[in-house]
Amino acid sequence: MTETILVSYNQICVFDATLDEPFNDWADDHVHQGFAWRAGSVSFGAVENEETVFVIEVDNPVELDPVAFRVITVPFTVPEHQGVIVGSIGDEREIKIDPGTYQLTFELGRKNEKPWCRISFVKNANPQPRVIKADSEITKLDSFLMSASPAA
């Protein structure tokens, strides 16, 4: 699936469609690692608040795009109801994905002078968080903070 979304609050989010408070509050450590994660919800830092070409892939092996300047991967569990929301605050899309545990990979870059993002879901029984590629804003590359509070 490829669409254009309007990024707001410098974040791109993925969360369980049934969460009452799906967005995350960012602590300093979250900002430095580029993501705020809790069970059922992850927010990734984006560098621009503008329309972004958004690609979502499921179960395709991830071959990193060379234009990506930021690549982060985290665990994500899709619930039995299969509903997952992707997008940004105020511009979201609901998708259906088979339930299970996934390695969720976030890539951020620019193509044709426009911001570009790809989110890939690949089934994985033991997913781990990792910063694969960091730009200058990402300064925490290990010992990740894997707990966030819902944004109020």
Short mmCIF file of C-alpha atoms in Angstrom, two decimals:
data_model
loop_
_atom_site.label_atom_id
_atom_site.label_comp_id
_atom_site.label_asym_id
_atom_site.label_seq_id
_atom_site.Cartn_x
_atom_site.Cartn_y
_atom_site.Cartn_z
CA MET A 1 0.00 0.00 0.00
CA THR A 2 1.34 3.45 -0.95
CA GLU A 3 -0.38 6.67 0.12
CA THR A 4 0.43 10.22 1.10
CA ILE A 5 -0.14 11.32 4.69
CA LEU A 6 0.29 14.61 6.47
CA VAL A 7 2.82 14.17 9.28
CA SER A 8 2.07 16.17 12.42
CA TYR A 9 3.93 16.59 15.70
CA ASN A 10 7.03 15.15 13.99
CA GLN A 11 5.90 11.57 14.46
CA ILE A 12 4.71 8.58 12.50
CA CYS A 13 2.70 6.09 14.53
CA VAL A 14 1.65 2.44 14.44
CA PHE A 15 -0.83 1.13 16.99
CA ASP A 16 -3.57 -1.33 17.86
CA ALA A 17 -6.82 0.09 16.44
CA THR A 18 -8.66 -0.55 19.74
CA LEU A 19 -6.36 1.46 22.03
CA ASP A 20 -8.19 4.29 23.82
CA GLU A 21 -5.03 6.40 24.14
CA PRO A 22 -2.87 5.27 21.23
CA PHE A 23 -0.28 8.05 21.01
CA ASN A 24 2.84 8.11 23.16
CA ASP A 25 4.35 10.74 25.43
CA TRP A 26 8.02 11.24 24.55
CA ALA A 27 10.74 11.34 27.23
CA ASP A 28 14.22 12.64 26.37
CA ASP A 29 15.53 9.07 25.91
CA HIS A 30 12.75 8.39 23.38
CA VAL A 31 13.77 11.46 21.37
CA HIS A 32 17.44 10.39 21.39
CA GLN A 33 16.63 6.83 20.25
CA GLY A 34 14.11 7.99 17.63
CA PHE A 35 11.06 6.10 18.91
CA ALA A 36 8.63 5.80 21.82
CA TRP A 37 7.41 2.22 22.35
CA ARG A 38 4.93 0.43 24.56
CA ALA A 39 2.91 -2.73 23.99
CA GLY A 40 0.45 -2.06 21.17
CA SER A 41 1.86 1.32 20.16
CA VAL A 42 5.03 2.76 18.67
CA SER A 43 5.75 6.30 17.53
CA PHE A 44 8.77 7.06 15.33
CA GLY A 45 10.38 10.46 15.08
CA ALA A 46 9.99 12.24 11.76
CA VAL A 47 12.04 15.27 10.80
CA GLU A 48 9.36 17.22 8.90
CA ASN A 49 5.70 18.04 9.39
CA GLU A 50 4.55 17.84 5.80
CA GLU A 51 2.94 15.49 3.32
CA THR A 52 4.95 12.29 3.22
CA VAL A 53 4.83 9.40 0.77
CA PHE A 54 3.99 6.44 2.96
CA VAL A 55 4.60 2.79 2.00
CA ILE A 56 3.35 -0.16 4.08
CA GLU A 57 4.56 -3.69 3.40
CA VAL A 58 3.61 -6.95 5.11
CA ASP A 59 5.61 -10.18 5.07
CA ASN A 60 8.08 -9.06 2.41
CA PRO A 61 11.72 -9.52 3.39
CA VAL A 62 13.10 -6.08 4.18
CA GLU A 63 15.70 -4.81 1.75
CA LEU A 64 16.65 -1.41 3.06
CA ASP A 65 16.21 1.44 0.63
CA PRO A 66 19.50 3.32 0.11
CA VAL A 67 17.70 6.70 0.33
CA ALA A 68 16.70 6.01 3.94
CA PHE A 69 18.74 8.10 6.37
CA ARG A 70 16.97 6.68 9.45
CA VAL A 71 16.10 3.01 9.96
CA ILE A 72 14.74 1.65 13.23
CA THR A 73 13.24 -1.76 13.95
CA VAL A 74 11.11 -2.77 16.95
CA PRO A 75 8.86 -5.64 18.07
CA PHE A 76 5.15 -5.28 17.35
CA THR A 77 2.30 -7.67 18.11
CA VAL A 78 -0.78 -7.55 15.91
CA PRO A 79 -3.86 -8.48 17.96
CA GLU A 80 -6.43 -11.13 17.07
CA HIS A 81 -8.86 -8.53 15.68
CA GLN A 82 -6.14 -7.64 13.07
CA GLY A 83 -6.80 -3.90 13.16
CA VAL A 84 -3.69 -1.72 13.05
CA ILE A 85 -3.58 2.05 12.53
CA VAL A 86 -0.64 3.65 10.72
CA GLY A 87 -0.06 7.31 10.04
CA SER A 88 0.25 10.50 12.04
CA ILE A 89 -1.99 12.39 14.41
CA GLY A 90 -5.00 13.47 12.37
CA ASP A 91 -4.12 11.52 9.21
CA GLU A 92 -4.34 7.79 9.84
CA ARG A 93 -5.15 4.64 7.89
CA GLU A 94 -6.48 1.39 9.31
CA ILE A 95 -5.07 -1.78 7.81
CA LYS A 96 -5.74 -5.44 8.51
CA ILE A 97 -2.76 -7.71 9.21
CA ASP A 98 -2.73 -11.35 10.27
CA PRO A 99 -2.33 -11.60 14.05
CA GLY A 100 1.10 -12.46 15.39
CA THR A 101 4.48 -11.13 16.44
CA TYR A 102 6.35 -8.99 13.92
CA GLN A 103 9.64 -7.23 13.45
CA LEU A 104 8.41 -3.75 12.50
CA THR A 105 10.94 -1.76 10.47
CA PHE A 106 10.65 1.99 9.96
CA GLU A 107 12.63 3.69 7.18
CA LEU A 108 12.68 7.46 6.67
CA GLY A 109 14.23 9.37 3.78
CA ARG A 110 13.57 11.68 0.83
CA LYS A 111 12.60 10.75 -2.74
CA ASN A 112 11.95 13.25 -5.50
CA GLU A 113 12.51 16.05 -2.95
CA LYS A 114 9.59 14.79 -0.78
CA PRO A 115 9.71 13.05 2.59
CA TRP A 116 9.30 9.29 2.26
CA CYS A 117 8.61 6.58 4.83
CA ARG A 118 8.28 2.81 4.63
CA ILE A 119 6.93 0.61 7.41
CA SER A 120 7.48 -3.13 7.01
CA PHE A 121 5.89 -5.91 9.08
CA VAL A 122 7.78 -9.21 8.95
CA LYS A 123 6.72 -12.13 11.17
CA ASN A 124 9.40 -12.93 13.72
CA ALA A 125 9.11 -15.08 16.85
CA ASN A 126 11.82 -13.12 18.70
CA PRO A 127 11.92 -9.51 17.45
CA GLN A 128 14.43 -7.10 18.97
CA PRO A 129 14.68 -3.30 18.93
CA ARG A 130 17.60 -1.88 16.99
CA VAL A 131 18.73 1.30 15.32
CA ILE A 132 19.99 0.10 11.94
CA LYS A 133 20.81 3.49 10.44
CA ALA A 134 20.98 6.77 12.34
CA ASP A 135 21.07 10.38 11.27
CA SER A 136 22.51 13.13 13.51
CA GLU A 137 19.31 13.39 15.61
CA ILE A 138 19.60 9.78 16.81
CA THR A 139 22.25 9.63 19.54
CA LYS A 140 21.13 6.63 21.63
CA LEU A 141 22.05 3.47 19.75
CA ASP A 142 21.54 0.79 22.43
CA SER A 143 19.96 0.15 25.85
CA PHE A 144 16.62 1.39 24.59
CA LEU A 145 13.83 2.70 26.76
CA MET A 146 11.04 0.23 25.94
CA SER A 147 8.26 1.83 27.94
CA ALA A 148 6.26 4.92 27.10
CA SER A 149 3.22 6.47 28.69
CA PRO A 150 0.10 7.34 26.72
CA ALA A 151 0.03 10.98 25.65
CA ALA A 152 -2.54 12.99 27.56
#
